[in-house]
GROMACS .gro file of C-alpha atoms in nm:
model
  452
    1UNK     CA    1   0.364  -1.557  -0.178
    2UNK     CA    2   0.166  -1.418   0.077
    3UNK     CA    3   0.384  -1.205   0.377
    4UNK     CA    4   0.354  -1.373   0.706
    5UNK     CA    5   0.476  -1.115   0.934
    6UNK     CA    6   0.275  -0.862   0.812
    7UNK     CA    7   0.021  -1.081   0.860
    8UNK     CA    8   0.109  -1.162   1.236
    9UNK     CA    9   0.177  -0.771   1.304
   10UNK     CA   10  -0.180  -0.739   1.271
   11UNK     CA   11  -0.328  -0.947   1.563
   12UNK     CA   12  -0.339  -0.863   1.955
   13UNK     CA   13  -0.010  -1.028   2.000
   14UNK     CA   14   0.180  -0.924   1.684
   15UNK     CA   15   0.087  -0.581   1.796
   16UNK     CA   16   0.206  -0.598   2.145
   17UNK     CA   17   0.558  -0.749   1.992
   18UNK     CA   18   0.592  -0.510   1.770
   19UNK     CA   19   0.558  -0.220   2.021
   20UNK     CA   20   0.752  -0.402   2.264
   21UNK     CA   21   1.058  -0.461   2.021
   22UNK     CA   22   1.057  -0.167   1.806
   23UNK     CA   23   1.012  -0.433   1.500
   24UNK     CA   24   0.936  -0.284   1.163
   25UNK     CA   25   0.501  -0.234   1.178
   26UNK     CA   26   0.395  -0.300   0.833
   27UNK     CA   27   0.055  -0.083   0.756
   28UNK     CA   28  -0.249  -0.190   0.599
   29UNK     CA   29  -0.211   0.010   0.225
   30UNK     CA   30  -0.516   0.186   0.067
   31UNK     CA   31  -0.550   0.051  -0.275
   32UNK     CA   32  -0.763   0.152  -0.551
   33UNK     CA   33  -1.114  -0.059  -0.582
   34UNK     CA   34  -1.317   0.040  -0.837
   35UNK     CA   35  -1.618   0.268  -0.729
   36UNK     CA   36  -1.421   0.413  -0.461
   37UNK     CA   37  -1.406   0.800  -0.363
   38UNK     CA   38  -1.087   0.971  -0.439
   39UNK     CA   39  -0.992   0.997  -0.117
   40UNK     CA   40  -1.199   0.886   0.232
   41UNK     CA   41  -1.165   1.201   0.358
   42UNK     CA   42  -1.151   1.578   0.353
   43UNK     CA   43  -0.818   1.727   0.219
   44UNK     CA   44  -0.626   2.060   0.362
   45UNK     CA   45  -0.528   2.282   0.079
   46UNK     CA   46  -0.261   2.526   0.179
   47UNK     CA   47  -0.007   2.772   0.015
   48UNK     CA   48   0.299   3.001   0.060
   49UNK     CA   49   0.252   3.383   0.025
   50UNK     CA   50   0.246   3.431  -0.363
   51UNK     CA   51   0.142   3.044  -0.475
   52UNK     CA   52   0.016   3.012  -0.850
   53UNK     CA   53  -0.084   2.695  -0.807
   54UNK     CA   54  -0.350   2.679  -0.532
   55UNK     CA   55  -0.636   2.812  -0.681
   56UNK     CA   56  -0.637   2.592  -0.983
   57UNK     CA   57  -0.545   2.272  -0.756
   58UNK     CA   58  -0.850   2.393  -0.550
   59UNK     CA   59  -1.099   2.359  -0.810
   60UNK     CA   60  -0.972   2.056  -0.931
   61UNK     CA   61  -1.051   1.884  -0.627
   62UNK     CA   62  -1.366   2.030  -0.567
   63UNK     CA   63  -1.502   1.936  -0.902
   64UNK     CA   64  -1.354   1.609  -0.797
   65UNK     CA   65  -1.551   1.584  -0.520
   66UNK     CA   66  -1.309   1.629  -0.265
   67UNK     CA   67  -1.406   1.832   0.065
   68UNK     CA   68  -1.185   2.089   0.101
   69UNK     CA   69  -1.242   2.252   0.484
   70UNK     CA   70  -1.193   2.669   0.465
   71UNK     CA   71  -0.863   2.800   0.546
   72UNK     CA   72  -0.958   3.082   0.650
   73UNK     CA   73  -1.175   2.894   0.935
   74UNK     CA   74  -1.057   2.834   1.292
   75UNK     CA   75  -0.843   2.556   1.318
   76UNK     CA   76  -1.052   2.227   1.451
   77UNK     CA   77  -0.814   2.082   1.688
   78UNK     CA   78  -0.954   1.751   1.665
   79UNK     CA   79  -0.991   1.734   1.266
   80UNK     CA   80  -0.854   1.475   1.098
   81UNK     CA   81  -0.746   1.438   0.702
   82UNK     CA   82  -0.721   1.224   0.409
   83UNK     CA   83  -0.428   1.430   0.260
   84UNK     CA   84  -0.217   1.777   0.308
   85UNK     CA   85  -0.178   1.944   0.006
   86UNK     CA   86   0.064   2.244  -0.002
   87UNK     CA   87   0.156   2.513  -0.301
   88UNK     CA   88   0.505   2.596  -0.238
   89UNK     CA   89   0.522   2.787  -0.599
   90UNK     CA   90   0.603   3.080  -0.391
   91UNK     CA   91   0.858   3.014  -0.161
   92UNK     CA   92   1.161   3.230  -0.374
   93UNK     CA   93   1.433   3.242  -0.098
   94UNK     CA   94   1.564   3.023   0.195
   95UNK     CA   95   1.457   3.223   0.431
   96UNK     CA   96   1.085   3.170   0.364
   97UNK     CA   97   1.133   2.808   0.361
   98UNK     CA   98   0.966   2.884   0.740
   99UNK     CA   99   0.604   2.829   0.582
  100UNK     CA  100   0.658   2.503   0.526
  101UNK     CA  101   0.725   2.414   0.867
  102UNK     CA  102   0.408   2.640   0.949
  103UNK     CA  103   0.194   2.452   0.774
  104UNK     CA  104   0.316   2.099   0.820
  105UNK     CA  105   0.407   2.124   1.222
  106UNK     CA  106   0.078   2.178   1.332
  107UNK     CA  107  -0.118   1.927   1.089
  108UNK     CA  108   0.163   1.659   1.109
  109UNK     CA  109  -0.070   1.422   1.362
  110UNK     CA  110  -0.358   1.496   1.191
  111UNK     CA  111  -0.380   1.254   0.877
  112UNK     CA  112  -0.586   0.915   0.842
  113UNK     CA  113  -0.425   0.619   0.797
  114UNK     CA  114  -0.274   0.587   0.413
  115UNK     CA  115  -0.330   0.964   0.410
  116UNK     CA  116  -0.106   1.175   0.201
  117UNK     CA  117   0.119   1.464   0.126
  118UNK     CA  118   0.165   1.653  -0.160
  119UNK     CA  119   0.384   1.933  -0.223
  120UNK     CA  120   0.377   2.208  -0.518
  121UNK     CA  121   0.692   2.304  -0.652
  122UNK     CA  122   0.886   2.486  -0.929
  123UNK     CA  123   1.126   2.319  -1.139
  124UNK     CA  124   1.461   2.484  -1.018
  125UNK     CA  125   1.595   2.497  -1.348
  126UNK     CA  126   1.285   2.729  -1.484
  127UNK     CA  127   1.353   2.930  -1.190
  128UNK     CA  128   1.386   3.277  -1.227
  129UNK     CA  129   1.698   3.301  -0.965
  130UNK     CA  130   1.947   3.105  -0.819
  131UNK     CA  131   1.818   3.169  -0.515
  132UNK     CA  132   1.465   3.097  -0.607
  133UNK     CA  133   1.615   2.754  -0.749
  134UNK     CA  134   1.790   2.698  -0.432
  135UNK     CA  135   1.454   2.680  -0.221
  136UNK     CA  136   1.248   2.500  -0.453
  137UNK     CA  137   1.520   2.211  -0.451
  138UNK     CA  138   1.482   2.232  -0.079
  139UNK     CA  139   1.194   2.065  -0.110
  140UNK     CA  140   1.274   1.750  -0.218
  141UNK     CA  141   1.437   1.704   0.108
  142UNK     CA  142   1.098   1.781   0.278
  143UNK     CA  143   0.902   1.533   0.085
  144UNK     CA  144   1.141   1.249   0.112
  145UNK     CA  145   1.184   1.284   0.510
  146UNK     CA  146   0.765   1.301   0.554
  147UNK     CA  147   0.761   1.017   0.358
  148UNK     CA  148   1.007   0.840   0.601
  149UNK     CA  149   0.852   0.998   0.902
  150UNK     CA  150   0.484   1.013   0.908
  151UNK     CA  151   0.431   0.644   0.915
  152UNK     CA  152   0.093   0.419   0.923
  153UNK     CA  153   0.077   0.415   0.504
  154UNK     CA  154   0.112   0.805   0.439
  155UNK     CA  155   0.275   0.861   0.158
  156UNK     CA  156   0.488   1.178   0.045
  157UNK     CA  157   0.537   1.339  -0.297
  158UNK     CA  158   0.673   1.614  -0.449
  159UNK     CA  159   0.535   1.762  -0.821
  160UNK     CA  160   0.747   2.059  -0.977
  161UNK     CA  161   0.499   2.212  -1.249
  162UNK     CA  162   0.630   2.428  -1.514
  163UNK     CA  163   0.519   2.791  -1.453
  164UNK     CA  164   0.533   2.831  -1.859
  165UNK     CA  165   0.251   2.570  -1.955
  166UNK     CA  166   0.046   2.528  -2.232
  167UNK     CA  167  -0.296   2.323  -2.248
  168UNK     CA  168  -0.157   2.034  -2.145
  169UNK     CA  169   0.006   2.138  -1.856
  170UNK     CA  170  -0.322   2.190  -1.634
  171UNK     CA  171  -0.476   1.848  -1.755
  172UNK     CA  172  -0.160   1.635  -1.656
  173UNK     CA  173  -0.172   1.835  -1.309
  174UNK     CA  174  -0.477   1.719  -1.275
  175UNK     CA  175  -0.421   1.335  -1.368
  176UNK     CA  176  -0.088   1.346  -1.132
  177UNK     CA  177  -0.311   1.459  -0.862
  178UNK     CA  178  -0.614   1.214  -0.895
  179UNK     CA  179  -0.358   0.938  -0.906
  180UNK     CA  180  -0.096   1.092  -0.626
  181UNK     CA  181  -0.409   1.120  -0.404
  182UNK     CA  182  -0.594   0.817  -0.501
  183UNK     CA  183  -0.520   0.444  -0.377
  184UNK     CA  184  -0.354   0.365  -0.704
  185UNK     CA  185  -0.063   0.496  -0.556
  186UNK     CA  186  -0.002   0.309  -0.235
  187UNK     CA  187   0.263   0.173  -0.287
  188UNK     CA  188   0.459   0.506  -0.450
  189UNK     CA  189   0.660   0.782  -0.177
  190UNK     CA  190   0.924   1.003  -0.197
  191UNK     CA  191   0.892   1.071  -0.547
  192UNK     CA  192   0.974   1.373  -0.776
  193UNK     CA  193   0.679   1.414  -1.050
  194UNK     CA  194   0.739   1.687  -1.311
  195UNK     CA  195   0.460   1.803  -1.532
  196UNK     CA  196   0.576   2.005  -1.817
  197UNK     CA  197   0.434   2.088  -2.184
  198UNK     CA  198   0.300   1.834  -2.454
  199UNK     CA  199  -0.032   1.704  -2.579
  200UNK     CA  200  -0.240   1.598  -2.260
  201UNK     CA  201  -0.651   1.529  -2.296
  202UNK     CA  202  -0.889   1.493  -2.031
  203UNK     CA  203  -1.112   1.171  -2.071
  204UNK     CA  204  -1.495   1.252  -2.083
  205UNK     CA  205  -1.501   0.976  -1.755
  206UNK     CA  206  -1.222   0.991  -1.516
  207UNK     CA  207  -1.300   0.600  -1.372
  208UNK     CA  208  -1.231   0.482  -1.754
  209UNK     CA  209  -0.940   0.681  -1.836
  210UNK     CA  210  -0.796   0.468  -2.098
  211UNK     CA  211  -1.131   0.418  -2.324
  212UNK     CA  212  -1.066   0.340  -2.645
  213UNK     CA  213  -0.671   0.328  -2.653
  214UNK     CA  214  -0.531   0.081  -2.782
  215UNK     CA  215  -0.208  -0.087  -2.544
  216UNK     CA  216   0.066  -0.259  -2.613
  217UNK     CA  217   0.203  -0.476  -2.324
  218UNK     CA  218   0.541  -0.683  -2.380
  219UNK     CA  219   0.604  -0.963  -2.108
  220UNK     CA  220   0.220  -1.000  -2.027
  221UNK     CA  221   0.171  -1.342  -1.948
  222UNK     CA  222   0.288  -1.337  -1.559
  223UNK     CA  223   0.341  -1.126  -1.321
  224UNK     CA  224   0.351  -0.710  -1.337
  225UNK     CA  225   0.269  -0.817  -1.729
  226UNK     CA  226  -0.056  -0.979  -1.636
  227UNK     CA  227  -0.176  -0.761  -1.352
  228UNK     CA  228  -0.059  -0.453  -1.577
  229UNK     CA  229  -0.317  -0.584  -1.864
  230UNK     CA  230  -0.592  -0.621  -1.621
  231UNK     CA  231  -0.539  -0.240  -1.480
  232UNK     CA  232  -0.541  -0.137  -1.882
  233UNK     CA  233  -0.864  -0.328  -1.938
  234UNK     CA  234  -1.012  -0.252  -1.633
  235UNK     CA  235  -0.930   0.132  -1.701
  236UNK     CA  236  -1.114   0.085  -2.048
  237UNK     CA  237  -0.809  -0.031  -2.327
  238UNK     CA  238  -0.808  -0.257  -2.575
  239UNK     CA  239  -0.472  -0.436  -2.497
  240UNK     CA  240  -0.250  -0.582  -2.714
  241UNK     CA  241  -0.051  -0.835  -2.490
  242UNK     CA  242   0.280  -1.024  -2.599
  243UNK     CA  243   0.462  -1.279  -2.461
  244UNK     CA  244   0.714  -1.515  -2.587
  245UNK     CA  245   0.558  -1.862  -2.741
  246UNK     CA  246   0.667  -2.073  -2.463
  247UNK     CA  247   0.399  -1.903  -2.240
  248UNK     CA  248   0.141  -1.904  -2.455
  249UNK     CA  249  -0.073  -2.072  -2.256
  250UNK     CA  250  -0.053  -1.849  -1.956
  251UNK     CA  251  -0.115  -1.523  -2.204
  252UNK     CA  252  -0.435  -1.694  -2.362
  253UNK     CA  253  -0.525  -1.696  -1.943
  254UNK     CA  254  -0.475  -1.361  -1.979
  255UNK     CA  255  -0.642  -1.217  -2.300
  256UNK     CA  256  -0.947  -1.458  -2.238
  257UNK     CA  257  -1.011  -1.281  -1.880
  258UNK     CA  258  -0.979  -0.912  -2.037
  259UNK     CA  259  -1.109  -0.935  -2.337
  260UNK     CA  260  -0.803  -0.819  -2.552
  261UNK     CA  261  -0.553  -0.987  -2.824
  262UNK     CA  262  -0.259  -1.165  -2.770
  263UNK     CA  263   0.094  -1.165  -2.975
  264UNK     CA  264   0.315  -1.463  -2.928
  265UNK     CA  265   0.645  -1.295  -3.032
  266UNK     CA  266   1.031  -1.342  -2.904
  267UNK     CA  267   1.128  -0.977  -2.911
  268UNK     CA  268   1.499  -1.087  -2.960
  269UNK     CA  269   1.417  -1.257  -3.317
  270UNK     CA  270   1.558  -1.032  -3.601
  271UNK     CA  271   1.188  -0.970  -3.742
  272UNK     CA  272   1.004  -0.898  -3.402
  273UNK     CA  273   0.959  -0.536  -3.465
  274UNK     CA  274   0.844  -0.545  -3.815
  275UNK     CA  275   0.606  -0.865  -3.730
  276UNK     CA  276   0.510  -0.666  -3.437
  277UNK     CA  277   0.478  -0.357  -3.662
  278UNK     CA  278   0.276  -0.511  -3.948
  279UNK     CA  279   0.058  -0.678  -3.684
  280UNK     CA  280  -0.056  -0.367  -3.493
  281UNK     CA  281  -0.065  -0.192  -3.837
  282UNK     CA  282  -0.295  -0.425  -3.983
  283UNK     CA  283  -0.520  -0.521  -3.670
  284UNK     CA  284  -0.582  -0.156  -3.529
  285UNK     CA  285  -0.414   0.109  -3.763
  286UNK     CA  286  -0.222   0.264  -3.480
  287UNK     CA  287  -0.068   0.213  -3.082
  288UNK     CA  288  -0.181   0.484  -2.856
  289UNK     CA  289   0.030   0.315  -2.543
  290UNK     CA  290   0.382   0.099  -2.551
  291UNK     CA  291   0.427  -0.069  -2.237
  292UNK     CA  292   0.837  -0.232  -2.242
  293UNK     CA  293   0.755  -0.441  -1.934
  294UNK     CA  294   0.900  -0.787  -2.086
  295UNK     CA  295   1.252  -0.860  -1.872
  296UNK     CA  296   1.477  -1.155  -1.780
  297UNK     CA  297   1.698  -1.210  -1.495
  298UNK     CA  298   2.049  -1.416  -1.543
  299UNK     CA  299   2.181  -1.354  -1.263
  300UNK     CA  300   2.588  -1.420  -1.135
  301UNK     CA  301   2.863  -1.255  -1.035
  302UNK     CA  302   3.044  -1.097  -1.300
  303UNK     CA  303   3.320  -1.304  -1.270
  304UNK     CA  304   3.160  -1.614  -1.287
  305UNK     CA  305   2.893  -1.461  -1.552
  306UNK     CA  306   2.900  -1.670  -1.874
  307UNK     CA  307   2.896  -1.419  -2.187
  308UNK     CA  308   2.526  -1.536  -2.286
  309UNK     CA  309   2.410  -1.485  -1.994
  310UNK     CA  310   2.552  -1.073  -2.006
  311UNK     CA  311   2.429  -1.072  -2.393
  312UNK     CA  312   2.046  -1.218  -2.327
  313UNK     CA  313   1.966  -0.958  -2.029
  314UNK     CA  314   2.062  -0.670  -2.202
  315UNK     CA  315   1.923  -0.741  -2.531
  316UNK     CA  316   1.575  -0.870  -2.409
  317UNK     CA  317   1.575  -0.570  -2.109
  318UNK     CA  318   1.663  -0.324  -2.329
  319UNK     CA  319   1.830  -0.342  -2.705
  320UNK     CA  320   1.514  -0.525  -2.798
  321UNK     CA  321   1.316  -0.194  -2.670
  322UNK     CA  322   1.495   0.038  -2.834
  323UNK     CA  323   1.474  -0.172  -3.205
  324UNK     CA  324   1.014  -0.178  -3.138
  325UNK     CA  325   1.100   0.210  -3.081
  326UNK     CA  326   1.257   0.295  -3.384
  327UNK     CA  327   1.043   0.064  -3.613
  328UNK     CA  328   0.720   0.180  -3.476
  329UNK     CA  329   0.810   0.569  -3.490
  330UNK     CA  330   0.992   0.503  -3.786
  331UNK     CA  331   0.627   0.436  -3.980
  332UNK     CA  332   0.444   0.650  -3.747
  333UNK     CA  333   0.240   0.394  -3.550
  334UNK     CA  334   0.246   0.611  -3.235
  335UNK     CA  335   0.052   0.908  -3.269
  336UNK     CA  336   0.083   1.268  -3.159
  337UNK     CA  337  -0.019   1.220  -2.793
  338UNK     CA  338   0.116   0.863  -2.800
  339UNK     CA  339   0.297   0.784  -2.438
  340UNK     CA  340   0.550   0.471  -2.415
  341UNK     CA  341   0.651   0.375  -2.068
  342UNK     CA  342   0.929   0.139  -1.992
  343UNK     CA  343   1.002  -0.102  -1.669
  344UNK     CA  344   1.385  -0.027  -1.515
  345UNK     CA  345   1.399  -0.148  -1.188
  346UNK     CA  346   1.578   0.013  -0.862
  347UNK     CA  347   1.855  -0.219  -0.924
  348UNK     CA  348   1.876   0.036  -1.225
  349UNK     CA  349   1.948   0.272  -0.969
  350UNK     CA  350   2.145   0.140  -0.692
  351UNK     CA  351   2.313  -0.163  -0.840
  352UNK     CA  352   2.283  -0.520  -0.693
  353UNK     CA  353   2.525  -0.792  -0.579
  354UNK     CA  354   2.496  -1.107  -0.885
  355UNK     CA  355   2.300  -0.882  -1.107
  356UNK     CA  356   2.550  -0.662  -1.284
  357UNK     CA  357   2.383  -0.733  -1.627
  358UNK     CA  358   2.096  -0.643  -1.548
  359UNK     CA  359   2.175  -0.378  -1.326
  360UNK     CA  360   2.309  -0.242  -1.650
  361UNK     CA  361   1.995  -0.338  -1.855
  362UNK     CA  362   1.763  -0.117  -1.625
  363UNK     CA  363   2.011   0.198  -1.593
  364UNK     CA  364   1.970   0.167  -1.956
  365UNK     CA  365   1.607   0.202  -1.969
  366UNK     CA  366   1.664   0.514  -1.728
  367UNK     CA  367   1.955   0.677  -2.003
  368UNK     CA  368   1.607   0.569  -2.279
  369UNK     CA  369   1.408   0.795  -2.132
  370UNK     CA  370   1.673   1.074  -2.052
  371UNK     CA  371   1.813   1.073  -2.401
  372UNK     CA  372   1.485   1.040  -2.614
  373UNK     CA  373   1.196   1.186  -2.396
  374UNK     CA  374   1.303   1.545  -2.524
  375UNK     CA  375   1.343   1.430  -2.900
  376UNK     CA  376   0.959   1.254  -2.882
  377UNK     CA  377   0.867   1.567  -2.721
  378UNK     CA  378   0.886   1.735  -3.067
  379UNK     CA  379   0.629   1.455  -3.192
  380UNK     CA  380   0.394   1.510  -2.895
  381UNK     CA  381   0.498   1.153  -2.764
  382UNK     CA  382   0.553   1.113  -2.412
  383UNK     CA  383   0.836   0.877  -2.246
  384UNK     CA  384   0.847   0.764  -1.889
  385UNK     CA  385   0.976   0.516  -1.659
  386UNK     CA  386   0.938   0.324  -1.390
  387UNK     CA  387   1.128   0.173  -1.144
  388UNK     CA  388   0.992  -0.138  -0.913
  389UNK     CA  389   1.153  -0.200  -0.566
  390UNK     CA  390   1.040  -0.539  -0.413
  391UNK     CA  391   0.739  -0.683  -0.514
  392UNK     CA  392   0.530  -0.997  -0.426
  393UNK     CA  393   0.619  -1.220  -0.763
  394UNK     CA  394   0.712  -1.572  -0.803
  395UNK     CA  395   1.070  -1.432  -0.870
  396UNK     CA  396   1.074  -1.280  -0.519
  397UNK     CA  397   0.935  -1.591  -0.381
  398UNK     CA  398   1.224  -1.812  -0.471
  399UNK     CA  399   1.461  -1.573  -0.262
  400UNK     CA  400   1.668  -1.684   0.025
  401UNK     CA  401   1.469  -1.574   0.324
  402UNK     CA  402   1.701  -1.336   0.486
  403UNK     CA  403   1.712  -1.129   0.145
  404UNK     CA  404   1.345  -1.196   0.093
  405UNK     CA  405   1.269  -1.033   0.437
  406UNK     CA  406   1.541  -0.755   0.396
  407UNK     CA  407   1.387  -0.640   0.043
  408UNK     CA  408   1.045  -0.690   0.217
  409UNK     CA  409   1.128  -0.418   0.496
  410UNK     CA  410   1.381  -0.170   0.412
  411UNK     CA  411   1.145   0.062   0.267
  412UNK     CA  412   0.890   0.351   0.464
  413UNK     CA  413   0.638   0.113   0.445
  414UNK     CA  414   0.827  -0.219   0.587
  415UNK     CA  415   0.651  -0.435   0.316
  416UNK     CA  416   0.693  -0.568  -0.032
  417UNK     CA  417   0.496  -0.407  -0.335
  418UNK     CA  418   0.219  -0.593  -0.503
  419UNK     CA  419   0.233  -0.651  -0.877
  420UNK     CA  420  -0.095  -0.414  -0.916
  421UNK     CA  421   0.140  -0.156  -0.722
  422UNK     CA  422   0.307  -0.143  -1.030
  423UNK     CA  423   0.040  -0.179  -1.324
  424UNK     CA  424  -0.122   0.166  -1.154
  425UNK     CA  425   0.149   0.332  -1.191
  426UNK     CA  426   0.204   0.248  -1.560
  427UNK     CA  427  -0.153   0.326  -1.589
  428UNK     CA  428  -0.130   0.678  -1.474
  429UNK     CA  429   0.128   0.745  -1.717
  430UNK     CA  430  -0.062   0.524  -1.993
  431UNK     CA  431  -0.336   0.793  -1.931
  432UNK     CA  432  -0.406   1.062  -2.251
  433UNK     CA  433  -0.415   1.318  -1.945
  434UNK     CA  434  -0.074   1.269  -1.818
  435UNK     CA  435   0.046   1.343  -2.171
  436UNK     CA  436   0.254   1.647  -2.015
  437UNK     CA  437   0.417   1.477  -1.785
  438UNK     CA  438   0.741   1.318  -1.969
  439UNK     CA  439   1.085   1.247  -1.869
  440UNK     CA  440   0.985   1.142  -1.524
  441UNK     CA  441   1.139   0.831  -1.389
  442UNK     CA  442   0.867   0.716  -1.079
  443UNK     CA  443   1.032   0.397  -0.846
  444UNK     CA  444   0.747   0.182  -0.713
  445UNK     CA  445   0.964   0.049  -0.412
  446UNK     CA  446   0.742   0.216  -0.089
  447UNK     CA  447   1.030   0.443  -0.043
  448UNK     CA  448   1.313   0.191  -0.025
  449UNK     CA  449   1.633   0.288   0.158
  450UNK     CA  450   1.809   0.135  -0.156
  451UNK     CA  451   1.957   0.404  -0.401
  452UNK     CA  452   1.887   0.798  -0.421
   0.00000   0.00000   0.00000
């Protein structure tokens, strides 16, 4: 369903209105296209006193071909950038919190349209004091208030990276940064990334990222489902997408315009994992990628909720993800450098009014990834989630309009998400590169005001 007002905020007269009022001024988003540049402009690189990070970060975006103007140089007063990119590794005390504000105060006007911030950070529990832990937590507060405050499509992210990496570490820093900085993540702000340890590999060509994975994708006949297989395909997979019978139509749609397989499979039946098993066992040996996007909606007040209702949510939304886990790591399906990335949903995190079910389904998904992330760990596997806000789906359509337009603009960027919003991000953490980055839990909302 296409959004009107953001439609009308774009001509003469939306834009007077808009000014006039002080109505929320939905931006035009930089998405990924295909063939693009990684960013349309030159990038500021800057660092406390004592960053480890900047240096490395630096030649990763040259080699990207990003321009990367000389710090050292006289300011231009009239320059203008595509993203501010700051190593705050060093910051080890409150008091030199000051070089933030240094470096952000006098660039804050000076970013394009859809530009974008990234911070450098520490994890404050690898810290070596408390005080050092103190200041690096600081800075989620930073990133979260740019993102709120810098308007026109800028974006704001924070990335603690584990000062005690190992070869995967650098690689997923790089993969978080090519898709922090890119268009794929337009629709992503106020975010806290951490890249740790694990098994992380660089593709040999970073516009096919994905080549010769093979992805699982449950729910992928509609929706995030069918826009996330298109982002795999596109990105160079061979995707295995699954969808319950009664849509089989719609996931043949699917699989014929991508080229990939399709598995008609309800994952409540007591067999679906071991026919799911058996059937990526037999056809390709092995799953590189488990997407758990498949999810229902029943929704009613709990005291008016029916007991079926309660029992379907949370076994399709998440019991029946936890049984495909345990089958296909129980006969060792997913690889060492395997990643499986699972859909909660920012009711997940805030709750929702008629939706306790699955409200309960999709903090679930979020205790998944907190509970088994470290134990895969141990097998190389990553485990991430993410979180949607609002997005533009037939779902979203059938709201009432009030809620419709509330979901659409309580958020930093006064606009609903797009369905593709949400396949990039799953694709960024389907990546072999971003093998080190597990744990995380990344909400696709445009910074909603909804939850923490």
């Amino acid at each position: 369903m296409s959004d009107r007002y953001a439609s009308f905020v774009q001509t003469g007269a939306g834009r007077a209105l808009v000014k006039r009022l002080g109505l929320p001024d939905p931006p035009r988003l930089r998405r990924h296209t295909p063939g693009d540049p990684l960013v349309p402009g030159p990038v500021l690189l800057g660092s406390s006193a004592g960053g480890r990070l900047a240096e490395p970060v630096g030649k990763i975006l040259t080699a990207a071909g990003v321009t990367l103007p000389d710090p050292a140089a006289s300011p231009d007063a009239g320059a203008r950038f595509a993203a501010l990119v700051y190593d705050a590794t060093g910051i080890s005390d409150s008091t030199e919190l000051r070089q933030l504000y240094d470096f952000f105060h006098p660039h804050a006007r000076a970013l394009l349209p859809s530009g974008r911030v990234i911070v450098l950070g520490s994890p404050p529990a690898e810290c070596d004091s408390p005080r050092e832990a103190t200041a690096q937590r600081a800075l989620e507060g930073l990133t979260r208030s740019i993102g709120k405050e810098f308007g026109r499509g800028v974006t704001a992210q924070l990335v603690y990276v584990t000062p005690d990496g190992d070869a995967g570490t650098p690689v997923s820093l790089e993969s978080t940064l090519r898709f922090l900085i890119s268009g794929r993540s337009a629709y992503v702000s106020g975010q806290v990334i951490r890249v740790g340890t694990g098994t992380a590999t660089a593709p040999a060509d970073w516009d096919r990222p994905l080549d010769g994975q093979i992805v699982l994708v449950t729910g992928a006949a509609r929706g995030i489902g069918a826009a996330l297989a298109r982002v795999l395909a596109r990105d160079g997979a061979r995707v295995v997408a699954l969808d319950v019978p009664a849509v089989g139509d719609a996931l043949a749609a699917v699989v014929n315009e991508i080229g990939g397989s399709a598995v008609q499979l309800d994952l409540t039946a007591p067999d679906a994992p071991t026919r799911l098993a058996e059937h990526l066992a037999g056809r390709h040996g092995r799953v590189d990628v488990v997407v758990h996007n498949a999810g229902i909606t029943r929704d009613k007040t709990l005291g008016r909720m029916d007991a079926d209702r309660w029992d379907s949510v949370i076994d399709v939304n998440l019991s029946s993800q936890e049984r495909i886990n345990d089958v296909l790591l129980e006969r060792d399906l997913i690889p060492a450098g395997g990643r499986i990335v699972s859909v909660s949903s920012i009711a997940g995190i805030a709750g929702n009014r008629g939706q306790t079910n699955y409200a309960t389904s999709k903090a679930g998904v979020i205790g998944l990834v907190d509970s088994l992330a470290p134990v895969l760990h141990e097998r190389g596997i990553s485990l991430n989630a993410v979180a949607p806000g609002f997005i533009e789906t037939r779902l979203t359509a059938r709201m009432p309009l009030m809620l419709r337009e509330a979901g659409r603009r309580m958020n930093s960027m006064a606009q609903g998400g797009l369905p593709v919003d949400v396949a990039e991000t799953i694709g960024w953490l389907a990546w072999p590169a971003t093998g080190a980055a597990s744990g995380n839990l990344v909400r696709v909302c445009g910074q909603s005001l909804l939850g923490a």
